[in-house]
Every structure is written in C-alpha cells, then in structure tokens.
Amino acid sequence: MTHEEQMVEQGLKTIDEARQGSVLYKEAWEETAAPGDKRFYIESYGCQMNFSDSEIVAAILREIGYAPTRNIEESDLILINTCSIREKAEETVRKRLRVFETVKKQRPGALVGVLGCMAERLKKRFLEEEKLVDLVVGPDAYRDLPNLIGGAEEGQRMVNVLLSREETYADISPVRLDSNGVTAFISIMRGCDNMCSFCVVPFTRGRERSRDPFSIVAEAQDLFARGYREVTLLGQNVDSYKWENPETGAVVNFAQLLEMVAQTHPRLRVRFSTSHPKDMTDEVLHTMARYDNICKYIHLPVQSGNSRILALMNRTYDRPWYEERIRAIRRILPEAAVSSDIIAGFCTETEEEHQDTLSIIEWANFSMSYMFAYSERPGTLAARKYADDVPEEVKKRRLNEIIRLQTAVSLRHNQADIGKTFEVLIEGDSRRSSRDFCGRNSQNKMVVFPKKENLKPGDYVHVRIHDATSATLLGEIV
Ligand code: SAH
Ligand code: SF4
Ligand code: F3S
C-alpha cells in the first residue's frame, strides 16, 4: 500500500494536501470571513459524504457568524467530523481528541464538538468520559447546530443525534472547504437501506432518502457559474436514487438525474459514487454512453470474489451476477475504467475463498481498489451472527496479497494507456513539482504533465501519455 492509500484507508488527509492550497482555495476561506466573526476549525474523517457534510456544516455556521480557520489555535469552536467504518477510524478520532484537550487548555473558552458517524454510537461515552466534549451532533441534526452551540456557550453539554427520514439539506448551499476551485462534491442522497452484514453505515446514518433533483441541478449550475468544472454526485448507493414529486407523483431515478446534471453544461464533467452491483442498471450505462461529459468511470465495490462470502455479507449478489455487470460495462462503455472496494478476512473466509477474491481482481481488471482488513463493528449483523474468526495475522497476510496483486493489475492497466491521448481537466500543481500540472482523465486516473503558458486550473487539455506507474500517468500536452 502506498502512503497515500494508507491515508485514505485511515480517512486522513495529508498535512501537505491540506496546506497545498491554490490561490483559489485560500480565497475560499478568506471570502467567508467578516470582521468580528468567530472562527471554527473542522477536521473531517471517513468517506466523501463526511467531507461534503462538513461543507454543509460550514454553511450553517456562517449564518451565525462563524468563519472557517485552518489554524486550530485561533478557533473558538473545534469540530471533528467522525467516521465509524472501521475500528482504526475511531481510534484516530480518540487520538485527535487528546490533541484538542491540550489546545483547549490554552483557550479555555473554546468549544469542542463531535459530529458525524461516531456521534450516535458513542454519545454516552463522549458525555461521560470525554469531559472536554461540549457538543455531540449526529449527521441529520446539523440544522440544530445554532441552538446547540448557544446552549454550549452557556455551559451546558448539548446532544442531538436524532436521525431523520426526510433531512437532505436540499436548500443549503455548501461552503466549499479545502477546495481546488475546480472539482466539488454534491450530495444527492443520505443514509442507506442495504444491510450489508459488516457495515455500520445504516446505523450511523439512518434510512435512505433522496434529495430533490432540482436542488441538485441548481447546485451544479451555481458551481459551473463559479468556475467549477467537475461535480461528483455522492450517495452510499447512487443507483437506488429515487425522488418522487410530491405534487405530481412523477418519479426521477438515477439515470434520469444523471442526465439532468449532464445537461447543465457540456464543459461540466459529472462523476458519481458509489454504485452497488445489485442495482446498477443498463439504463445508467446507456446514459453514460450518450454524454461525453459523464466520466467513463465506475466505482463498483465487489467486496469479495466468492459467492458464499458475498451471501454472508448480505450483498444480495453473487459472483456470476457481478461478472455479468462487468460484462455489461465492457459492452456498453468499452473505454470505462472500473474500481472496487475489497474486504480481506471476513468471518469464516477460507484460503480458497480468499483465492476467489484474488482471481476476481485479475478477471475484472480493476483500475484501482480500496482494500481493507475486516474490522468487526458492534451492533452489525455480522457482529451478532458470525464469529470474527480469521486470525489477525491471516487477515493481514491476505490483505497484503490483495494489495500486491491490485498494484500489479493497476500498473498493467496504466501501462496499457501509454501512447494514448486523453482529455484532462487541470486541477492544480502536481504534488511533486510546481512546474507540472495534475488532473484526471475521464477514467479517473491522475495525469501529471509539464505546464504550458496561459493554462490554469479548470482548463481542459489533451495529454499524450508516455509513462505510467501503478498510481499515475505521465504525459505531455499535445
Ligand atoms: N456504500 C458503499 C461503501 C461504503 S463504506 C458500498 O456499498 O460499496 C466503504 C467501504 O468500506 C466498503 O465498501 C467496504 O469495503 C469497507 N468496509 C465497510 N465496513 C467495513 C468493515 N466492517 N471492515 C472492513 N471494511 C469495511
Ligand atoms: Fe454499507 Fe452496504 Fe450500505 Fe454500502 S451499501 S453503506 S456497504 S450497508
Ligand atoms: Fe465513515 Fe460514516 Fe462515511 S461511518 S465511511 S463517515 S458514512
């Protein structure tokens, strides 16, 4: 695993990444500040949904006179948006709370708030053990922040972890934090109704609900007008997006939503994440084929290559079904790249079943994967029904085999692009050198190439690939 992949696995952003701000990015922070504003500091962990939620939180806080700061020492409100997906994610949060404790000693008036997916599960613990925590706020309760902060300012310890069946924050226009000014997330739905046996998300984020499509399109239009050139539509299972017009009863499904967003502007790229193999329809694939600006990239987590394990995981598809979905992608979108999430060492997994996971990585030719060792989560179906019986060192070994194979497959996938020319959307300077730009192609591969005059982030260029690593394509503008 590369360092970067490890950071992703732990839900961390590198300090470098956090500091490597373009001019646009710094302006985004400054423009929200007015004299007399209080300052809040926020750290986000976990998936893109959580990062997107932090931008909703920033918008709600702006209404009550809080502007963002990247300097924790000058903040009046310190927030941590937490993730529960694996044990390690929770440990990270606990470590950060120890750091906040020392900051708070120097700024006795500052408030500390725990937001996000750990809030519901651990509210009691935070209130009883974490004396420094002033607020605990679940993912559906952010509108209550002004009231909760008010109470906390008066010295009360405030909690709201209620989950909602309706809340989508549809009317809130997010304040883009840590933005490169080119790419942005748009949350299209919340919660999850699947009950994958390993997964804590249905418990931390509640029932699935879809956001009004017109508010989604309006957000995309606004982003385009402000210079953004790419949006990623976010949901735990975007293919089950379904919005019913309360007046007419007309239904908008994901394929239709995708089309509506794609029509915003041909120069606005559209991506989405995450697709679920059981729900991804040919209709979505055909819509993708019809629009050049819908990126030819699908994140389609397989989790395991073995049908018995998939049944235990309650993924509701088996290996032949997954393979059929991959064939449909190859047929309808021959140029598309597919990536995956993979879990090593799920309950009762045998050596042979692990081999099936290796073989599907090879067969499906994933361009990349996020790979994890199974981590039992309290309260999930698997924790209640199955023994977490694969020893830790076996999980680690299997995970390493998976990572080694995926790295080789990614390298091969990228090397196959040498000699090709791709349209790339410039996102900013490359991490290594300010003489190079970086940006992605439609297949979501990071492309690095020397700068040319008069080009800037947000511009499209054609880049011819002459070299590749397992993570990056290298090329020249043509
Ligand atoms: N909604 C997405 C995934 C959300 S969680 C989907 O259904 O694909 C992101 C990834 O974390 C999952 O795909 C899974 O690979 C991993 N994950 C979730 N729970 C886990 C657990 N208990 N242990 C290890 N990995 C887990
Ligand atoms: Fe979790 Fe499954 Fe829902 Fe994804 S689809 S969030 S893995 S329950
Ligand atoms: Fe973590 Fe919650 Fe996302 S548990 S992965 S932050 S939905």
XYZ file of C-alpha atoms and ligand atoms in Angstrom:
519
model
C 0.000 0.000 0.000
C 1.355 3.430 -0.831
C 1.443 6.083 1.848
C -1.427 7.858 0.153
C -3.583 4.733 0.116
C -2.898 4.222 3.781
C -4.033 7.749 4.499
C -7.188 7.109 2.513
C -7.756 3.894 4.421
C -7.451 5.778 7.670
C -9.635 8.548 6.381
C -6.849 11.081 6.747
C -5.761 13.890 4.536
C -2.065 14.516 4.481
C -0.956 17.790 6.056
C 0.675 18.518 2.728
C -2.590 18.128 0.934
C -4.337 20.298 3.498
C -1.726 23.047 3.171
C -1.108 22.807 -0.544
C -3.663 25.459 -1.279
C -4.025 27.129 -4.604
C -4.852 30.815 -4.578
C -8.493 29.976 -5.191
C -8.516 27.769 -2.187
C -7.182 30.439 0.154
C -9.731 32.912 -1.157
C -12.488 30.428 -0.436
C -11.547 30.584 3.233
C -10.981 34.295 3.397
C -14.045 35.446 1.496
C -16.289 33.952 4.151
C -14.670 35.926 6.958
C -16.049 39.279 8.106
C -14.619 41.448 10.889
C -15.969 40.316 14.236
C -16.624 36.789 13.046
C -15.920 33.940 15.367
C -13.746 31.199 13.983
C -14.356 27.489 13.670
C -11.877 24.777 12.849
C -13.056 21.458 11.378
C -11.352 18.147 10.697
C -13.130 15.503 8.639
C -12.567 11.757 8.546
C -14.143 8.927 6.597
C -15.844 8.961 3.234
C -16.598 11.763 0.790
C -20.066 12.084 2.309
C -18.483 13.256 5.524
C -16.304 15.817 3.745
C -19.386 17.004 1.911
C -21.325 17.239 5.196
C -18.582 19.427 6.676
C -19.316 21.922 3.884
C -22.990 21.930 4.887
C -21.929 22.478 8.495
C -19.764 25.413 7.358
C -22.789 26.954 5.611
C -24.956 26.608 8.723
C -22.212 28.093 10.903
C -21.750 31.047 8.571
C -25.348 32.036 9.289
C -24.461 32.503 12.958
C -21.229 34.395 12.318
C -18.627 31.648 12.349
C -15.971 31.699 9.608
C -13.597 28.788 8.939
C -9.973 28.839 10.002
C -7.183 26.393 9.343
C -5.409 27.469 12.496
C -6.762 25.480 15.408
C -5.077 27.815 17.908
C -7.209 30.780 16.866
C -10.516 28.904 16.781
C -13.489 29.430 19.072
C -15.120 26.186 18.008
C -13.199 22.991 17.277
C -15.151 20.351 15.351
C -14.303 16.813 14.379
C -16.484 15.063 11.799
C -16.058 11.403 12.661
C -16.181 8.012 10.949
C -17.083 4.633 12.453
C -16.489 2.376 9.480
C -13.520 0.539 10.994
C -12.011 0.344 14.450
C -8.962 2.257 13.244
C -11.058 5.236 12.157
C -12.467 5.522 15.664
C -9.034 5.243 17.258
C -7.831 8.152 15.130
C -10.651 10.310 16.445
C -9.811 9.472 20.051
C -6.200 10.459 19.419
C -7.267 13.771 17.920
C -9.473 14.483 20.945
C -6.366 14.191 23.164
C -4.715 16.843 20.990
C -7.780 19.093 21.242
C -7.581 18.751 25.004
C -4.192 20.480 25.058
C -5.430 23.202 22.691
C -8.415 23.820 24.910
C -6.194 24.284 27.955
C -4.684 27.299 26.196
C -8.067 28.567 25.021
C -10.426 27.832 27.870
C -13.410 29.488 26.128
C -13.221 27.320 23.008
C -15.935 24.704 22.457
C -15.267 21.191 21.184
C -17.873 19.342 19.123
C -18.047 15.760 17.845
C -20.037 15.418 14.618
C -20.808 12.611 12.208
C -20.961 8.860 12.339
C -19.467 8.237 15.783
C -21.918 10.622 17.417
C -24.890 8.295 17.630
C -22.952 5.249 18.721
C -20.761 6.954 21.256
C -22.809 9.830 22.586
C -22.906 8.315 26.074
C -19.224 7.724 26.132
C -18.486 11.248 24.961
C -20.692 12.713 27.644
C -19.462 10.533 30.449
C -15.792 10.080 29.679
C -14.798 12.894 27.367
C -15.245 15.839 29.669
C -13.831 18.149 27.039
C -16.616 17.482 24.527
C -19.261 20.235 24.643
C -21.454 19.110 21.743
C -22.317 15.804 20.124
C -24.201 16.164 16.844
C -25.343 13.360 14.530
C -25.351 13.599 10.712
C -29.044 14.529 10.454
C -29.001 17.183 13.189
C -26.740 19.881 11.737
C -29.581 22.388 11.381
C -29.776 22.319 15.158
C -26.155 23.500 15.486
C -27.003 27.181 16.209
C -29.209 26.118 19.097
C -26.725 23.521 20.352
C -23.842 25.990 20.199
C -25.979 28.540 22.047
C -26.569 26.056 24.865
C -22.920 25.072 24.970
C -21.867 28.727 25.203
C -23.944 28.888 28.371
C -22.033 25.972 29.788
C -24.450 23.152 29.033
C -23.387 19.942 27.341
C -25.536 19.603 24.256
C -26.513 16.497 22.282
C -28.642 15.857 19.220
C -28.143 12.558 17.454
C -31.674 12.122 16.114
C -31.789 10.508 12.700
C -34.354 11.740 10.214
C -36.346 10.172 7.395
C -36.554 13.434 5.437
C -33.477 15.573 6.023
C -31.406 16.067 2.849
C -30.167 19.644 3.465
C -31.507 20.284 -0.051
C -31.809 24.056 0.394
C -28.374 24.599 1.945
C -25.661 25.882 -0.334
C -22.407 24.352 0.958
C -19.356 26.488 1.756
C -16.568 24.774 -0.192
C -13.740 23.954 2.201
C -10.279 22.852 1.079
C -11.461 23.278 -2.479
C -9.232 23.447 -5.549
C -11.918 25.605 -7.171
C -12.348 23.067 -9.980
C -13.936 19.898 -8.548
C -16.747 19.631 -5.987
C -18.990 17.052 -4.340
C -22.765 17.209 -4.451
C -24.651 15.044 -2.000
C -27.698 13.512 -3.740
C -28.973 11.191 -1.055
C -28.377 10.243 2.569
C -28.421 7.088 4.650
C -28.546 3.506 3.396
C -31.255 0.845 3.367
C -28.972 -2.039 2.498
C -27.952 -4.214 5.329
C -24.511 -5.427 4.369
C -23.714 -7.517 7.414
C -20.288 -5.940 8.033
C -21.400 -2.340 7.741
C -22.183 0.267 10.353
C -23.462 2.964 7.966
C -27.203 2.106 8.162
C -26.925 2.554 11.932
C -24.896 5.761 11.898
C -26.711 7.493 9.036
C -30.185 6.013 9.137
C -32.698 5.372 6.383
C -32.055 6.120 2.756
C -33.642 9.252 1.296
C -33.140 11.120 -1.979
C -32.702 14.826 -2.454
C -34.880 16.965 -4.714
C -33.292 16.742 -8.215
C -33.956 20.398 -8.997
C -31.916 21.497 -5.990
C -29.118 19.197 -7.216
C -29.173 20.720 -10.706
C -29.280 24.233 -9.222
C -26.193 23.438 -7.161
C -24.394 22.126 -10.265
C -25.315 25.263 -12.233
C -24.103 27.507 -9.440
C -20.802 25.630 -9.246
C -20.305 25.909 -13.006
C -21.008 29.640 -12.882
C -18.339 29.975 -10.183
C -15.712 28.276 -12.352
C -16.021 24.681 -11.184
C -15.710 22.133 -13.978
C -16.434 18.809 -12.307
C -19.047 17.551 -9.859
C -19.225 14.177 -8.130
C -22.705 13.058 -7.130
C -22.495 11.315 -3.781
C -24.544 8.612 -2.114
C -23.901 5.254 -0.435
C -25.826 3.567 -3.236
C -26.487 6.078 -6.006
C -28.294 3.539 -8.187
C -31.194 3.422 -5.774
C -31.684 7.200 -6.025
C -35.419 7.749 -6.343
C -37.264 11.009 -5.907
C -40.987 11.349 -6.132
C -42.501 14.716 -6.947
C -44.889 15.324 -4.045
C -47.303 17.220 -6.316
C -47.394 15.139 -9.492
C -46.182 11.763 -8.221
C -43.665 11.641 -11.096
C -40.517 9.700 -10.236
C -36.900 10.606 -11.079
C -34.448 7.703 -10.998
C -30.649 7.832 -11.005
C -30.237 7.556 -14.780
C -32.615 10.495 -15.224
C -30.874 12.551 -12.553
C -27.522 11.862 -14.194
C -28.889 13.127 -17.489
C -30.334 16.277 -15.888
C -26.961 17.105 -14.303
C -25.053 16.281 -17.502
C -27.223 18.788 -19.366
C -26.095 21.605 -17.051
C -23.218 22.336 -19.435
C -21.134 20.172 -21.800
C -17.983 21.516 -20.128
C -19.100 20.343 -16.685
C -17.843 16.855 -16.006
C -20.086 14.577 -13.989
C -18.917 11.710 -11.778
C -20.742 9.692 -9.166
C -20.025 7.351 -6.297
C -20.852 4.710 -5.078
C -22.582 2.220 -7.376
C -23.954 -1.008 -5.943
C -23.610 -4.112 -8.149
C -27.123 -5.273 -7.313
C -28.718 -2.006 -8.515
C -26.516 -0.698 -11.333
C -28.751 -0.740 -14.401
C -28.039 -0.801 -18.138
C -30.117 2.382 -18.320
C -27.409 4.173 -16.311
C -24.702 2.744 -18.597
C -26.564 3.892 -21.717
C -26.990 7.375 -20.242
C -23.250 7.463 -19.560
C -22.578 6.440 -23.161
C -24.771 9.267 -24.523
C -22.965 12.104 -22.724
C -19.289 12.854 -23.271
C -19.209 14.846 -20.054
C -20.306 11.902 -17.890
C -16.976 10.365 -16.939
C -16.334 6.820 -18.034
C -15.505 5.535 -14.621
C -17.497 3.350 -12.228
C -16.644 2.586 -8.642
C -18.357 -0.784 -8.216
C -17.241 -2.392 -4.934
C -17.148 -6.178 -5.165
C -16.064 -6.758 -1.509
C -15.301 -10.459 -2.161
C -14.917 -12.706 -5.193
C -16.603 -15.654 -3.516
C -20.358 -16.251 -3.645
C -20.631 -17.884 -0.214
C -18.862 -14.943 1.429
C -20.980 -12.467 -0.546
C -24.093 -14.203 0.819
C -22.756 -13.960 4.383
C -22.006 -10.302 3.732
C -25.623 -9.911 2.661
C -24.561 -8.132 -0.515
C -27.516 -9.805 -2.329
C -25.497 -10.607 -5.464
C -23.184 -13.489 -6.233
C -20.048 -13.722 -8.318
C -21.772 -14.574 -11.616
C -24.057 -11.548 -11.155
C -21.082 -9.263 -10.543
C -19.304 -10.674 -13.601
C -22.389 -10.066 -15.695
C -22.428 -6.389 -14.573
C -18.769 -6.048 -15.596
C -19.593 -7.561 -18.992
C -22.420 -5.061 -19.419
C -19.967 -2.225 -18.726
C -17.475 -3.605 -21.253
C -20.256 -3.957 -23.829
C -21.890 -0.549 -23.416
C -18.858 1.502 -22.299
C -15.778 -0.219 -23.717
C -13.461 2.599 -22.634
C -14.659 2.717 -18.997
C -12.448 2.005 -16.004
C -13.875 0.133 -13.029
C -12.546 0.296 -9.481
C -13.523 -1.567 -6.342
C -13.575 -1.915 -2.556
C -12.355 -5.197 -1.140
C -12.511 -6.710 2.335
C -9.938 -9.332 3.384
C -10.648 -11.964 6.031
C -14.378 -11.671 6.529
C -15.907 -14.151 9.028
C -15.239 -17.815 8.148
C -13.373 -16.945 4.919
C -11.207 -19.890 3.843
C -7.946 -19.797 1.929
C -9.762 -20.953 -1.213
C -12.381 -18.244 -0.881
C -9.616 -15.687 -0.499
C -8.158 -17.008 -3.771
C -11.523 -16.205 -5.398
C -11.071 -12.573 -4.353
C -7.624 -12.538 -5.951
C -8.996 -14.055 -9.121
C -11.782 -11.525 -9.499
C -9.298 -8.641 -9.193
C -7.415 -10.164 -12.093
C -10.560 -11.018 -14.071
C -12.310 -7.685 -13.625
C -9.076 -5.770 -14.277
C -9.862 -3.099 -11.660
C -8.007 0.140 -12.345
C -7.623 0.510 -8.574
C -9.197 -0.625 -5.308
C -9.610 0.479 -1.727
C -8.605 -2.556 0.291
C -9.338 -3.292 3.944
C -8.943 -6.000 6.567
C -12.315 -6.897 8.031
C -12.984 -4.973 11.233
C -15.923 -6.111 13.344
C -18.333 -3.288 14.191
C -20.521 -3.538 17.285
C -24.234 -3.906 16.536
C -23.890 -5.010 12.907
C -25.475 -8.210 11.625
C -22.082 -9.895 11.286
C -21.094 -8.984 14.851
C -24.315 -10.534 16.131
C -24.384 -13.631 13.926
C -20.861 -14.660 12.974
C -17.590 -15.181 14.787
C -14.771 -12.864 13.692
C -12.671 -15.998 13.384
C -9.971 -15.199 10.838
C -6.854 -14.522 12.925
C -5.440 -11.008 12.666
C -2.169 -12.133 11.089
C -4.045 -14.152 8.456
C -6.213 -11.125 7.611
C -3.083 -9.008 7.283
C -1.364 -11.547 5.061
C -4.428 -11.870 2.820
C -4.762 -8.101 2.656
C -1.126 -7.803 1.621
C -1.634 -10.389 -1.124
C -4.644 -8.430 -2.350
C -2.715 -5.149 -2.303
C 0.258 -6.682 -4.104
C -1.947 -8.123 -6.845
C -4.034 -4.947 -7.235
C -0.868 -2.851 -7.504
C 0.342 -5.099 -10.332
C -3.049 -5.002 -12.065
C -3.167 -1.183 -11.720
C 0.310 -0.892 -13.203
C -0.676 -3.077 -16.142
C -3.916 -1.091 -16.565
C -1.958 2.173 -16.616
C 0.777 0.877 -18.909
C -1.917 -0.020 -21.422
C -2.583 3.742 -21.669
C 0.939 4.575 -22.858
C 0.693 6.115 -26.319
C -2.943 7.170 -25.866
C -4.128 10.778 -25.700
C -6.683 11.819 -23.083
C -8.657 14.931 -22.336
C -7.563 16.054 -18.861
C -9.164 18.627 -16.580
C -6.394 20.581 -14.859
C -6.884 20.533 -11.069
C -3.689 22.305 -9.956
C 0.022 21.867 -9.425
C 1.292 18.342 -9.163
C 2.277 17.308 -5.689
C 5.925 16.883 -6.601
C 6.690 19.949 -8.653
C 5.196 23.361 -9.333
C 6.491 23.036 -12.889
C 3.913 20.287 -13.507
C 0.130 20.296 -13.506
C -2.019 17.388 -12.411
C -5.554 16.491 -13.387
C -7.717 13.494 -14.144
C -8.821 11.853 -17.324
C -12.366 10.595 -17.792
C -11.333 7.209 -16.332
C -10.392 8.990 -13.080
C -6.676 8.400 -13.497
C -4.347 11.070 -12.192
C -2.263 12.501 -15.041
C 0.894 14.587 -14.450
C 2.407 16.748 -17.226
C 4.648 19.814 -17.677
C 2.853 23.171 -17.606
C 2.403 25.365 -20.635
C 1.811 29.087 -20.699
C -1.681 30.555 -20.410
C -3.152 27.421 -18.892
C -4.754 27.325 -15.473
C -6.729 25.000 -13.194
C -10.191 24.435 -14.665
C -8.900 24.288 -18.267
C -9.192 21.157 -20.389
C -6.092 19.944 -22.240
C -5.171 16.948 -24.344
C -2.311 14.961 -22.900
C -0.418 12.205 -24.622
C 0.784 9.513 -22.183
C 4.409 8.395 -22.365
C 4.920 6.704 -18.997
C 2.962 5.172 -16.123
C 3.271 3.999 -12.527
C 0.628 1.985 -10.653
C -0.905 5.268 -9.422
C -0.211 7.913 -12.084
C 0.041 8.528 -15.817
C 2.788 10.838 -17.080
C 2.474 12.744 -20.326
C 2.831 15.900 -22.430
C 0.253 18.364 -23.661
C -0.408 17.925 -27.396
N -21.771 2.239 0.199
C -20.561 1.740 -0.303
C -19.463 1.587 0.710
C -19.389 2.431 1.906
S -18.182 2.013 3.098
C -20.822 0.366 -0.902
O -21.803 -0.278 -0.594
O -19.984 -0.084 -1.649
C -16.689 1.919 2.137
C -16.023 0.589 2.179
O -15.540 0.303 3.475
C -16.914 -0.596 1.853
O -17.125 -0.754 0.502
C -16.141 -1.739 2.449
O -15.205 -2.261 1.535
C -15.393 -1.093 3.603
N -15.962 -1.517 4.886
C -17.194 -1.253 5.371
N -17.346 -1.824 6.574
C -16.194 -2.475 6.863
C -15.750 -3.266 7.956
N -16.536 -3.512 8.989
N -14.478 -3.767 7.910
C -13.687 -3.518 6.846
N -14.053 -2.788 5.794
C -15.299 -2.267 5.786
Fe -22.760 -0.140 3.985
Fe -23.733 -1.848 2.252
Fe -24.938 0.493 2.629
Fe -22.588 0.380 1.405
S -24.498 -0.492 0.660
S -23.185 1.783 3.021
S -21.566 -1.274 2.454
S -24.764 -1.163 4.115
Fe -17.435 6.545 7.823
Fe -19.856 7.412 8.121
Fe -18.708 7.529 5.766
S -19.025 5.604 9.044
S -17.299 5.831 5.777
S -18.080 8.604 7.555
S -20.835 7.156 6.176
